[in-house]
Structures are given as structure tokens and as C-alpha cells.
């Protein structure tokens, strides 16, 4: 590390530190007229309760204090209504569940926007200054750290990744513990998220149990002991662990308690005003940070692989698709009062595409809306199979997709942590196809409900299925575990184990595609670089040393195995000549049976 | 039948795997180095932190049990060939019915004074790697003696940890006994641009150590120069690790002598890999080729022979590969450092000085002889087929895209190579076949009548 890089790192850390403090810097001042509940009884009761709790007359120094005060006022309004009902009954013509103030209304009434609008303090009065001190310093520091790398002699730069406490990863035991604790935590929280319906977490836990049983007993992984570890270093990867906790924390706040990151939202609000004409939401914040991270870490990826044009072009492509398609175009659409859409986000990754509100909003918005609807369907039924037939699933997973984009840029330092054991592969196949099945069933129910108007199938309501999918898969799996676990389980946890679109693309790739990775005759020296650096945990070497081409549904075609191979053994290629025999030819067998004289 | 294999390197393990594929015999693989098979060629990456030892092990730990291959850790001290018994260092004995010796190599030491001091090591075994690791903390200067493939790897290893390296090479250019002049120049330049202090035509004379600790402290070169250093790497080639078999009936002459069926002079005893020397090597081949690929092929061959399917060892057409810092190297066929008088050469080099293509052919007949690639990848099977079929150089040139194995979007230099030939011959050949798999598959499938 040279002096410029050290300065860069220092600046980055300062930026990150200020960024981390920002949510705590604001105070919150609610005014009485900022609260207009849609239900007149609730509005009246709440305003009255607020007078007694002094909600509007105080300034709160944290989002937690404000939440507590809101809760207190809410409870007081609840009990006031209850007393009212007891003493004088429900007014004529009003339904009981409309009149009574149920607990679940709290989440509905008090949105993060309210916190944003109530926010006062240094950040909301100088958002640009804080943007500069956080994101600006982060950018500057990051670039100062990255740019000097362009002066190195081009070539593979993996020195010390298994020595660094940032990138060496956790042993299987600790990793299992971290994952188990996180999943159990999510399931418990899911109980309250689903308004105390234990059914959803329960059935999910059951499915996970069944999968484990299948892996160990039906697929006999019991015998695959000890399983290859992705990292033997206990908990020595302390920087990675801290990073993981930070990311997990970020996602938990983002998805399930966005009011506590109001400071950040306020800070990026002027950018949002500029781009789409409205104040920022947590999703704008997320998109903004996501794009900047992909851009900066994309530059890093380019510095690392600048001798490799495949990597350069591919990284440029994910940077472009994120910036233009995922970030800017939806903002512009919003500015033009059109339904906003990420034109490259394909069902079932984009699981809300067939939700009634989306279909309705598209149908209501005239020509453009209809086009979007048709476009979305064409992507699923035509683009995916055709382009995947031609080039493999890489066209999407490592060239276009936003999740893939983050994995290939921010996640690149962690790609070696993917689990290469046979057991992990067995898990992978059950889990990812399980999620695909869940997505298909959920969407099937959604469409059934949409067309028939029946909102319940058996005792299961479509709304709850959607809600649980969004919670457990959409937020928990793809966000909290998918990205939060980069430093602990590698950068493609979601893409490998969870993404239903990847499962669909993978089926096409495995059974009908021109794509494969060819191995160069007998040149392999079984060194293991390819397997180690395969983010999808494919044991590339096991194929290469046999001279067998790699045809695997999970391969995202990132091309890193081919790049790191010191003997030039691997090449990502397409050919329609032998689509059906691709997977079987073994080239490095040196003695052919007809050479042998049988005694 | 119990088949014992001494050595769990690529040769021994390949033999064991094929024996299991072809038979149901009891198999024991013995090694004193470690329990698990790992890729020796990847030693450097462990030190450099690209991988951990586990990552260099091609099979998971349960593989051996599942395939009923017994693993035994221990040093074989001697073999009682008459009684068919192995004797271990700790006195234990193990009877066998057939024995495969795959005991590999050890680094050469040429009797330099001080060669056994602490801090003087080769780079061959896991134990050597541990020693390097141990000496690396606080190391201010390392000296490497011997300019082969292992020497340059060792230089890269220290370089990755910013430890200054003085690299002593006897030749006038790096590895010019194997590489033609231009390629040798290229690597020589590249070593220096990486900041390695390369001393050509310099040999080690002696190593001085500290009196009390016995640690290496300084070396003296044949030019009388004294270089202070805390570590001396000896990488002047390897030789068969067969000392434990001295004074037995086994016929050896700097290697265990084997016939084409890999049988030694003693019945039921075979030798393969780095330690086996061919009595009658194929034309153009050396009797002992200490490389990964031949070990692998011999492992496969010996298994067939033991299982009663007699087949002679045939290494096919020579190929090899390596990597010099950032420059990848591949070679196919007959490509010598000094161009034989009957051959001509086509040499193209990229302006960046880190890529080149060399194609040698027989001047008179035009038959293709070999390929030497630096920083460019070529397809093994295509080159092999051209060479095996005595293809004419002009045919090869016009279809050169078939051989290109560089990643997608990489620039294709085939026409530039052809232009070199055109200039030399006054012809005007044009590239007919660009890079692409479909054409390759069609080409490889095509059987030519020989
Ligand atoms: C650093 C390095 C890099 C290399 N890179 C390349 C390359 O890029 N390409 C290439 O083609 N080749 C390369 N080689 C050479 C290649 O690794 C060897 O040719 C190959 O490993 C030889 O395999 P083997 O099975 O014959 O012997 P080995 O791998 O040497 O295995 C022999 C085993 O037998 C054990 N053994 C020996 N004697 C006894 C005994 N008495 N009792 C018990 N056990 C015993 C040893 O401990 C050892 O584990 C490299 C070698 C080194 C050291
Ligand atoms: S096999 Fe290679 S190209 Fe495919 S995902 Fe793994 S590293 Fe990337
Ligand atoms: S990186 Fe290359 S040489 Fe090493 S195991 Fe993989 S394919 Fe073989």
C-alpha cells in the first residue's frame, strides 16, 4: 500500500464514520397538522391523545424517542376508543373493525416519510454538506485507494487474500452459527411481521428441516464428512465479521425499521428532488448508495482485471445497467408521472411484477403501461430462453442484473469464500429450486386471485403468501443474508442458493444452451485457483483435471476461473455444434480403451 | 491382492484412482509428507495467500474412504523386495503383493559449503513451505540460486510479500536452455520489471552462517561478491528421491529404471512419475521428464498394466506450461531453444513485450514442428492434431484461429503472425479461420486418413 492509498483509506474511514453517525444527529419535531389519519375517528382520538401525551409540543432527540412517544399516544388513543365503545357503543353504520384502532394500524399509519418530514437538525438544514462529508469523502477515499492500482503491472492480483482479516472468511462451524442465528432471528421477527401468525415461520422452518433431512439422509451427505471448508481460520476474520454485521444491520433497518435511518434519507432528499421531483424514500437512498457502490467498486474490479477484456467489458456493462436502467430511468419515469419500472428486472426475481397493484397501475397508464406489461412478459417467455440458449445465463447474471452487479463489484473481494463442498451443492439444488417453486406458486395464486377475485385458496390467503414471500425471500434472503453475508459466505449467496430467476436461467443453461466452459486438453495442473475463486462454489478443477467441459446450471459465466487459471486451461465458449453432448466429453483421459490389449 | 503405493503425489494418486476404477484390489497409498494429496504445483499460491492448503487438495477428505483407498502416513525406510514387505521409519511393516514406487523428487544440492544451514531450503515439500513461512517474518533479503521454473516461482513468492530478492542464475539469460532467445529475453526483462535483482552468469560458491545459531547469514558468489541474506533458496533442479532404495536389488541410475510398461527389474514392482527413468524413451523424449503431466499419464498406464490390460507408456506429443510472474507460457511439440538446422521459425511479438507466438516448422517439407506461446493461450488438442498429422505450416497459419484459446473479446493476433511469415517467404497468406469453438469441434471431429 503506498502513501496515497493509505490517505485514501483514512479518508474513506472518516467518511464511513460520519455516515454511521448521521442517523443519530437529527431531532424530530412533529406538528399537529402533519398527522392526518385516513379514518376520522382515529384522527380525532389520536389528536386528542396527543394533547395529553404532549406529542406535538416536544422535540425528540432520536427516532427511538419519537417512536416511543408515538406508541404511547397510539396506545392512549386506542384505550380512549375502547372506553368509548364500552360506554356508548359503536356509532350507527360503522363497522367495528373500522372503528376500533387495531394494533396493526400502527405500521400502516406511521410511515418513515413522517419521520423524514419531522426531522430537524444539522443534516436537514445542510444536506449537501453532509452528503459531501459522507458519500463524498467515501468516494474520494475509495478512489484514492483504488486508482493507484492502475499503475501495477497488469495480471492476477490475489496476493494475501487468505491472510487478510477482511477476506479470509469463517470456518464452517462459525459460519453455520452465524447463518443459523440470523435465520432464526428473521423467523422470529417474521412472527410479528405477519401479525402473530406463527404458521408462516413455522412452515418455513419445517421446509428447511425437510431440506436438511434430504441432503443428509436421502442424498447421503452424512457420508461426506468432514466436508471441505471454505475457510479454516475460526473467527480470525474480524474485519470481515464487523463488515458483515454492519451490512446485516443496514439491511434490517432498511427493510424493517426505516424510520431509524431517517438521517440518511433526509441527507439524500435534495438529490431525489433533483432527479424525480419528490423527496427521498428509503428506496431512493438504497438505489443511490447501491449505484455509487457499483460504480466505485466497478472501477476497482477494472483495476484488478485490466489485462482481461472480458472482465472490463462485463464490468462496464453491469455499471451501465445499474446506473441507467435500475437507477436513472425509473427516476425519470417518475418525474414524468409515469409508472416507474426497471426494464431489466425480470420475473421471478422481480416478484411483484404480477401483483395486482402493479398490473393495475400499468393498465391504467395507457400506451407506455401496456408496453411495460408486454415487455415484462416477453422478457420472461422469450428473452430468457433465447438469449440463454445463445450465450448462457451469464448474459443476465454477470452482465445485466443488479444483484449480480453488486456481487461482481462490491462482492469481488469475497468470491473465494463460496463453499465448494459437495454438500453445499446438494443444499443449493434443493434451496434454489424450492424458492423457484415458491415464487411460481405465489405468482400463480396472485394471478388466480386477480382474475377470479377470490382472495383465498383453502385457508391460505394470497395476500399473506405475497407478504411472506416479500418478507422472507425478498428482504430476508436476498438482502439480509444475500448481501449481509458477503464477507462470511461469499458474494453470491443469493444468486447461488436463492434467486428464482437464476434457477430458471440455470435450467435453460443446463439443458439447452450453446454455452459451456471448455478445458484445454491436458494442461490442468489441479492447482485449484479456478475452484477457489469461483463465486458459485463450482468445483471447476474437478472437471478441468478430467478434461471435461463445465456445464453447470449455476455457472454465471463471470469468467474469473478462466482469468485466474495460471495454465490457460479454461475458456468460456458458445457453440451450437454439440449442444446435447456438451456435458459428457472427457478429453484428458490418456489411454483410450481401443489402445489396450486385453490379456 | 494388496497394492501398495509409495508416494501420494499426482503419480501415486492417479495410479490409485485408476486402479480403483479398473479393479477391486486393496489399495494403500503411503506418504511421509502429509496425509492428503495436494497439488504440488500450487505450493506458491499457499504462501502468497491466493489459496489455503485445503484449496490445493483436489478431493474432499471423505473421498478416500468412499473409494476404499487406504491412506497411510509414514516414511518407508526400506523395502524388502524378496519378502514383499515395506519397513517404516518407526519399525512397522506392511506386506504387499504389488508395489508402485512414486516417490517423486528432491531439490538438488551440489555440495555447496553451508548448504545444510538453517535458512537454506529448496521448495518442493510442504515442510519446505513451512520453513519459508517461518523464515519470512522480518526477512530483509532472500537469495535464490538456480534459474528454473521453481526458482522464478520462489522469487514471485517473496515478491508478493515485498521481500527483496536476489536471483542468481548461471545462464546468460533466464532459462535459455529451454526457451529460445527472444522468449528468454522477454522473461528476463519481466523479472527485472517486477523489481527482482536478477544476477545472470552468477553462481553460488558458499553460504556462511552465524556461528552460534547456525543460521544462514551471507552467501559468496563465484564472482566473489558477498550478499547478506536471511534465506537461501536452492532451486537448481530436482533429482529422484530414491535414497531409501539404495543398496537394494532395484536397478537405478539417477532414477528407477523402468521399461515401457513401467516395470522395474524386480517382478511386481513398478515405478512412475518423477522417480522413474525410461530405459527406452520414445524418440525425441528425455528418459526422465519430471513434470506433472507425465506423472499423471504414467499413473494411468501403470494401473492398466497391473490390472492385466497391457499397454505401453506413450506420452504423446510433448506439451508443457508455466507462468512467469504475469506471463503465461505454453509449449506444444518439438520446440528447442536452439533452432535445429532443418527447421525454420516464425516469431511474432506484441509491442507490449509481454506476448509472443513462435511457430517452428521443418524447412524442407513445411511440416509443423511446434508452438511456443507467451501471454497467449493456444488450444492443446488443435496443436496436437496439427503436429500429429504433419500438417503443412501454411495450412496451419491460415487456420490459426482454431488454435486461439484466449478469452472472448481478447484481440486476435493471428493475421499478424501470418504477416511475419509472409514477410519471410514473400507469400501473401490470409487468415481463413478466426477464433471460435464451432469450427474447432468440426476440425477435431474430422478424422484424416493417415
Ligand atoms: C514448486 C513446484 C512447481 C511445479 N510446477 C509444475 C508445473 O507447473 N507443471 C508441471 O508439469 N510440473 C510442475 N512441477 C513438477 C511436478 O510437481 C512434479 O513433476 C510432480 O509433482 C511429481 O509427482 P510425483 O507423484 O511423481 O511425485 P511427488 O509429487 O514428489 O510425490 C512423491 C511423494 O512421495 C513421498 N515419499 C517419497 N519417499 C517416500 C518414502 N520413502 N516414504 C514415504 N513417502 C515418500 C513424498 O513425501 C511425496 O509426498 C512443480 C514442482 C514443484 C516443486
Ligand atoms: S465456473 Fe467460472 S465462470 Fe462460472 S461462475 Fe464459476 S468462476 Fe464464474
Ligand atoms: S486453475 Fe487451471 S490449472 Fe488450476 S486447477 Fe483450475 S483449470 Fe486446472
Short mmCIF file of N, CA, C and O and ligand atoms in Angstrom, two decimals, chain A residues 523 525 567, chain B residues 6-13 30-34 37-44 72-78 88 102-106 123-125 127 149-150 153 157 238 241-242 244 272-276 289-296 318-323, ligand 1:
data_model
loop_
_atom_site.label_atom_id
_atom_site.label_comp_id
_atom_site.label_asym_id
_atom_site.label_seq_id
_atom_site.Cartn_x
_atom_site.Cartn_y
_atom_site.Cartn_z
N UNK A 523 -3.80 -29.67 -20.03
CA UNK A 523 -2.91 -28.68 -19.43
C UNK A 523 -3.14 -28.44 -17.94
O UNK A 523 -2.33 -27.80 -17.28
N UNK A 525 -3.10 -28.44 -14.05
CA UNK A 525 -2.19 -28.94 -13.03
C UNK A 525 -2.90 -29.07 -11.67
O UNK A 525 -2.26 -29.11 -10.64
N UNK A 567 -2.52 -21.71 -16.04
CA UNK A 567 -2.05 -22.52 -17.16
C UNK A 567 -2.91 -22.37 -18.41
O UNK A 567 -2.77 -23.13 -19.35
N UNK B 6 3.98 -46.17 -2.86
CA UNK B 6 4.79 -45.24 -2.06
C UNK B 6 4.77 -43.88 -2.74
O UNK B 6 5.28 -43.73 -3.85
N UNK B 7 4.16 -42.92 -2.08
CA UNK B 7 4.07 -41.58 -2.65
C UNK B 7 2.64 -41.20 -2.96
O UNK B 7 1.94 -41.92 -3.68
N UNK B 8 2.19 -40.10 -2.39
CA UNK B 8 0.82 -39.65 -2.69
C UNK B 8 0.82 -38.38 -3.52
O UNK B 8 -0.02 -37.51 -3.36
N UNK B 9 1.78 -38.25 -4.41
CA UNK B 9 1.76 -37.14 -5.36
C UNK B 9 0.83 -37.46 -6.50
O UNK B 9 0.07 -38.43 -6.46
N UNK B 10 0.89 -36.68 -7.55
CA UNK B 10 -0.03 -36.87 -8.67
C UNK B 10 0.11 -38.26 -9.27
O UNK B 10 -0.87 -38.90 -9.64
N UNK B 11 1.34 -38.78 -9.33
CA UNK B 11 1.53 -40.10 -9.96
C UNK B 11 0.88 -41.19 -9.12
O UNK B 11 0.09 -41.99 -9.64
N UNK B 12 1.23 -41.21 -7.84
CA UNK B 12 0.69 -42.25 -6.97
C UNK B 12 -0.82 -42.18 -6.89
O UNK B 12 -1.52 -43.21 -6.94
N UNK B 13 -1.35 -40.98 -6.76
CA UNK B 13 -2.79 -40.84 -6.61
C UNK B 13 -3.53 -41.18 -7.90
O UNK B 13 -4.58 -41.83 -7.88
N UNK B 30 0.90 -44.49 0.51
CA UNK B 30 1.76 -44.15 1.64
C UNK B 30 2.53 -42.87 1.34
O UNK B 30 3.04 -42.69 0.24
N UNK B 31 2.58 -41.99 2.33
CA UNK B 31 3.47 -40.84 2.17
C UNK B 31 3.90 -40.33 3.53
O UNK B 31 3.14 -40.37 4.49
N UNK B 32 5.12 -39.88 3.58
CA UNK B 32 5.60 -39.31 4.83
C UNK B 32 5.34 -37.82 4.90
O UNK B 32 5.42 -37.21 5.95
N UNK B 33 5.02 -37.23 3.76
CA UNK B 33 4.90 -35.78 3.70
C UNK B 33 3.63 -35.26 4.35
O UNK B 33 3.65 -34.29 5.10
N UNK B 34 2.53 -35.91 4.07
CA UNK B 34 1.26 -35.48 4.63
C UNK B 34 0.20 -36.50 4.28
O UNK B 34 0.43 -37.37 3.44
N UNK B 37 -3.51 -35.79 -0.40
CA UNK B 37 -2.95 -35.41 -1.69
C UNK B 37 -3.21 -33.92 -1.91
O UNK B 37 -4.32 -33.45 -1.74
N UNK B 38 -2.18 -33.20 -2.27
CA UNK B 38 -2.38 -31.80 -2.65
C UNK B 38 -1.62 -31.55 -3.94
O UNK B 38 -0.80 -32.37 -4.35
N UNK B 39 -1.89 -30.44 -4.55
CA UNK B 39 -1.24 -30.15 -5.81
C UNK B 39 0.09 -29.44 -5.55
O UNK B 39 0.11 -28.29 -5.13
N UNK B 40 1.16 -30.16 -5.80
CA UNK B 40 2.48 -29.60 -5.53
C UNK B 40 2.72 -28.33 -6.36
O UNK B 40 3.38 -27.40 -5.93
N UNK B 41 2.14 -28.31 -7.52
CA UNK B 41 2.33 -27.16 -8.41
C UNK B 41 1.72 -25.88 -7.83
O UNK B 41 1.97 -24.80 -8.32
N UNK B 42 0.89 -26.04 -6.81
CA UNK B 42 0.20 -24.87 -6.25
C UNK B 42 0.83 -24.38 -4.96
O UNK B 42 0.30 -23.49 -4.30
N UNK B 43 1.97 -24.97 -4.61
CA UNK B 43 2.63 -24.58 -3.35
C UNK B 43 2.76 -23.06 -3.23
O UNK B 43 2.49 -22.47 -2.20
N UNK B 44 3.17 -22.43 -4.32
CA UNK B 44 3.43 -20.99 -4.26
C UNK B 44 2.19 -20.20 -3.87
O UNK B 44 2.27 -19.21 -3.18
N UNK B 72 -1.97 -43.96 4.35
CA UNK B 72 -1.07 -44.26 5.46
C UNK B 72 0.01 -43.19 5.49
O UNK B 72 0.70 -42.96 4.50
N UNK B 73 0.12 -42.52 6.62
CA UNK B 73 1.16 -41.52 6.74
C UNK B 73 2.38 -42.12 7.41
O UNK B 73 2.28 -42.71 8.48
N UNK B 74 3.52 -41.99 6.80
CA UNK B 74 4.75 -42.54 7.39
C UNK B 74 5.83 -42.64 6.34
O UNK B 74 5.55 -42.69 5.14
N UNK B 75 7.07 -42.66 6.79
CA UNK B 75 8.20 -42.79 5.87
C UNK B 75 8.59 -44.24 5.71
O UNK B 75 8.81 -44.94 6.68
N UNK B 76 8.68 -44.67 4.47
CA UNK B 76 9.19 -46.02 4.23
C UNK B 76 10.70 -45.94 4.32
O UNK B 76 11.33 -45.15 3.62
N UNK B 77 11.27 -46.76 5.20
CA UNK B 77 12.71 -46.68 5.40
C UNK B 77 13.43 -47.58 4.40
O UNK B 77 14.45 -47.22 3.85
N UNK B 78 12.87 -48.76 4.20
CA UNK B 78 13.47 -49.65 3.21
C UNK B 78 12.44 -50.65 2.74
O UNK B 78 11.37 -50.79 3.34
N UNK B 88 8.78 -49.39 7.76
CA UNK B 88 8.62 -47.97 8.03
C UNK B 88 9.66 -47.47 9.02
O UNK B 88 10.30 -48.23 9.73
N UNK B 102 6.34 -44.30 -6.32
CA UNK B 102 6.06 -42.98 -6.92
C UNK B 102 6.57 -41.93 -5.95
O UNK B 102 5.83 -41.08 -5.49
N UNK B 103 7.86 -42.07 -5.62
CA UNK B 103 8.38 -41.28 -4.50
C UNK B 103 8.88 -39.89 -4.92
O UNK B 103 9.39 -39.14 -4.09
N UNK B 104 8.74 -39.55 -6.19
CA UNK B 104 8.99 -38.15 -6.59
C UNK B 104 10.44 -37.72 -6.53
O UNK B 104 11.36 -38.53 -6.64
N UNK B 105 10.63 -36.42 -6.38
CA UNK B 105 11.98 -35.84 -6.44
C UNK B 105 12.36 -35.14 -5.15
O UNK B 105 11.54 -35.00 -4.24
N UNK B 106 13.59 -34.68 -5.14
CA UNK B 106 14.05 -33.78 -4.09
C UNK B 106 14.94 -32.73 -4.75
O UNK B 106 15.50 -32.97 -5.82
N UNK B 123 12.39 -25.81 -2.56
CA UNK B 123 10.94 -25.61 -2.49
C UNK B 123 10.30 -26.78 -3.18
O UNK B 123 10.08 -26.77 -4.38
N UNK B 124 10.05 -27.81 -2.41
CA UNK B 124 9.45 -28.99 -3.00
C UNK B 124 8.32 -29.53 -2.15
O UNK B 124 7.26 -29.87 -2.65
N UNK B 125 8.53 -29.57 -0.85
CA UNK B 125 7.55 -30.21 0.03
C UNK B 125 6.80 -29.19 0.88
O UNK B 125 7.16 -28.03 0.95
N UNK B 127 6.93 -29.26 3.95
CA UNK B 127 7.87 -28.88 5.00
C UNK B 127 8.74 -27.71 4.54
O UNK B 127 9.04 -26.81 5.33
N UNK B 149 12.11 -23.23 -13.29
CA UNK B 149 10.72 -22.85 -13.06
C UNK B 149 10.44 -22.65 -11.58
O UNK B 149 9.64 -21.80 -11.19
N UNK B 150 11.09 -23.45 -10.73
CA UNK B 150 10.80 -23.33 -9.30
C UNK B 150 11.46 -22.07 -8.74
O UNK B 150 10.89 -21.38 -7.90
N UNK B 153 9.30 -19.12 -9.39
CA UNK B 153 8.13 -19.16 -8.51
C UNK B 153 8.50 -18.66 -7.12
O UNK B 153 7.76 -17.92 -6.48
N UNK B 157 7.06 -15.55 -5.00
CA UNK B 157 6.52 -15.71 -3.64
C UNK B 157 7.04 -14.61 -2.71
O UNK B 157 6.28 -13.92 -2.05
N UNK B 238 15.81 -30.69 -9.78
CA UNK B 238 15.46 -31.76 -8.85
C UNK B 238 16.04 -33.07 -9.35
O UNK B 238 16.39 -33.21 -10.52
N UNK B 241 14.08 -38.96 -5.67
CA UNK B 241 14.18 -39.03 -4.20
C UNK B 241 14.29 -40.49 -3.78
O UNK B 241 13.46 -41.00 -3.03
N UNK B 242 15.31 -41.17 -4.27
CA UNK B 242 15.32 -42.63 -4.13
C UNK B 242 16.37 -43.14 -3.16
O UNK B 242 16.66 -44.33 -3.16
N UNK B 244 16.35 -43.95 -0.17
CA UNK B 244 15.94 -45.06 0.71
C UNK B 244 15.98 -46.40 -0.01
O UNK B 244 15.87 -47.44 0.61
N UNK B 272 6.81 -44.97 -11.18
CA UNK B 272 6.17 -43.95 -12.04
C UNK B 272 6.51 -42.56 -11.54
O UNK B 272 6.95 -42.37 -10.42
N UNK B 273 6.30 -41.61 -12.41
CA UNK B 273 6.43 -40.20 -12.02
C UNK B 273 7.87 -39.72 -12.03
O UNK B 273 8.73 -40.23 -12.75
N UNK B 274 8.12 -38.75 -11.19
CA UNK B 274 9.41 -38.08 -11.14
C UNK B 274 10.60 -39.01 -10.87
O UNK B 274 11.74 -38.67 -11.17
N UNK B 275 10.32 -40.18 -10.26
CA UNK B 275 11.43 -41.03 -9.86
C UNK B 275 11.72 -42.11 -10.90
O UNK B 275 12.68 -42.85 -10.79
N UNK B 276 10.88 -42.21 -11.94
CA UNK B 276 11.03 -43.32 -12.89
C UNK B 276 11.76 -42.86 -14.14
O UNK B 276 11.47 -41.82 -14.71
N UNK B 289 11.27 -37.18 -17.45
CA UNK B 289 10.65 -35.87 -17.58
C UNK B 289 9.87 -35.61 -16.30
O UNK B 289 8.81 -36.19 -16.08
N UNK B 290 10.45 -34.77 -15.45
CA UNK B 290 9.83 -34.57 -14.14
C UNK B 290 8.75 -33.50 -14.21
O UNK B 290 8.93 -32.39 -13.75
N UNK B 291 7.65 -33.82 -14.85
CA UNK B 291 6.54 -32.88 -14.89
C UNK B 291 5.24 -33.56 -14.46
O UNK B 291 5.13 -34.78 -14.44
N UNK B 292 4.33 -32.74 -14.13
CA UNK B 292 3.02 -33.15 -13.65
C UNK B 292 2.33 -34.11 -14.62
O UNK B 292 1.83 -35.17 -14.25
N UNK B 293 2.35 -33.71 -15.90
CA UNK B 293 1.54 -34.43 -16.89
C UNK B 293 2.02 -35.85 -17.13
O UNK B 293 1.23 -36.78 -17.25
N UNK B 294 3.36 -36.03 -17.17
CA UNK B 294 3.86 -37.38 -17.41
C UNK B 294 3.56 -38.26 -16.19
O UNK B 294 3.23 -39.43 -16.34
N UNK B 295 3.63 -37.66 -15.00
CA UNK B 295 3.30 -38.42 -13.80
C UNK B 295 1.86 -38.92 -13.87
O UNK B 295 1.56 -40.06 -13.54
N UNK B 296 1.01 -38.06 -14.33
CA UNK B 296 -0.41 -38.39 -14.43
C UNK B 296 -0.63 -39.52 -15.45
O UNK B 296 -1.34 -40.49 -15.19
N UNK B 318 4.82 -33.80 -26.92
CA UNK B 318 5.25 -33.00 -25.77
C UNK B 318 4.42 -31.72 -25.62
O UNK B 318 4.12 -31.04 -26.60
N UNK B 319 4.05 -31.44 -24.39
CA UNK B 319 3.42 -30.15 -24.10
C UNK B 319 3.79 -29.78 -22.67
O UNK B 319 4.14 -30.63 -21.86
N UNK B 320 3.73 -28.52 -22.38
CA UNK B 320 4.00 -28.08 -21.02
C UNK B 320 3.48 -26.66 -20.89
O UNK B 320 3.11 -26.01 -21.87
N UNK B 321 3.45 -26.19 -19.65
CA UNK B 321 3.04 -24.81 -19.45
C UNK B 321 3.60 -24.32 -18.14
O UNK B 321 4.00 -25.11 -17.29
N UNK B 322 3.66 -23.03 -17.98
CA UNK B 322 4.17 -22.43 -16.75
C UNK B 322 3.69 -21.00 -16.72
O UNK B 322 3.03 -20.53 -17.64
N UNK B 323 4.05 -20.31 -15.66
CA UNK B 323 3.72 -18.88 -15.60
C UNK B 323 4.90 -18.16 -14.95
O UNK B 323 5.35 -18.56 -13.89
C1 LIG C 1 7.01 -25.76 -6.76
C2 LIG C 1 6.79 -26.72 -7.87
C3 LIG C 1 6.10 -26.30 -9.01
C4 LIG C 1 5.89 -27.16 -10.05
N1 LIG C 1 5.18 -26.72 -11.12
C5 LIG C 1 4.97 -27.57 -12.14
C6 LIG C 1 4.21 -27.18 -13.27
O1 LIG C 1 3.75 -26.06 -13.33
N2 LIG C 1 4.00 -28.03 -14.27
C7 LIG C 1 4.49 -29.28 -14.22
O2 LIG C 1 4.28 -30.03 -15.15
N3 LIG C 1 5.20 -29.70 -13.16
C8 LIG C 1 5.47 -28.89 -12.13
N4 LIG C 1 6.20 -29.31 -11.06
C9 LIG C 1 6.69 -30.69 -11.05
C10 LIG C 1 5.60 -31.62 -10.57
O3 LIG C 1 5.03 -31.10 -9.43
C11 LIG C 1 6.16 -32.98 -10.30
O4 LIG C 1 6.61 -33.49 -11.51
C12 LIG C 1 5.11 -33.91 -9.76
O5 LIG C 1 4.55 -33.40 -8.61
C13 LIG C 1 5.73 -35.25 -9.46
O6 LIG C 1 4.76 -36.06 -8.93
P1 LIG C 1 5.09 -37.46 -8.27
O7 LIG C 1 3.79 -38.04 -7.90
O8 LIG C 1 5.95 -38.22 -9.17
O9 LIG C 1 5.97 -37.14 -7.01
P2 LIG C 1 5.75 -36.20 -5.77
O10 LIG C 1 4.69 -35.23 -6.01
O11 LIG C 1 7.08 -35.71 -5.41
O12 LIG C 1 5.23 -37.16 -4.65
C14 LIG C 1 6.07 -38.07 -4.00
C15 LIG C 1 5.57 -38.28 -2.62
O13 LIG C 1 6.18 -39.44 -2.09
C16 LIG C 1 6.60 -39.20 -0.78
N5 LIG C 1 7.72 -40.05 -0.47
C17 LIG C 1 8.93 -40.09 -1.06
N6 LIG C 1 9.68 -41.02 -0.49
C18 LIG C 1 8.97 -41.59 0.48
C19 LIG C 1 9.23 -42.59 1.44
N7 LIG C 1 10.38 -43.21 1.50
N8 LIG C 1 8.26 -42.92 2.28
C20 LIG C 1 7.06 -42.29 2.25
N9 LIG C 1 6.77 -41.35 1.37
C21 LIG C 1 7.72 -40.99 0.50
C22 LIG C 1 6.99 -37.75 -0.79
O14 LIG C 1 6.94 -37.24 0.52
C23 LIG C 1 5.93 -37.17 -1.68
O15 LIG C 1 4.80 -36.81 -0.95
C24 LIG C 1 6.41 -28.47 -9.99
C25 LIG C 1 7.10 -28.88 -8.86
C26 LIG C 1 7.30 -28.02 -7.82
C27 LIG C 1 8.04 -28.50 -6.62
#
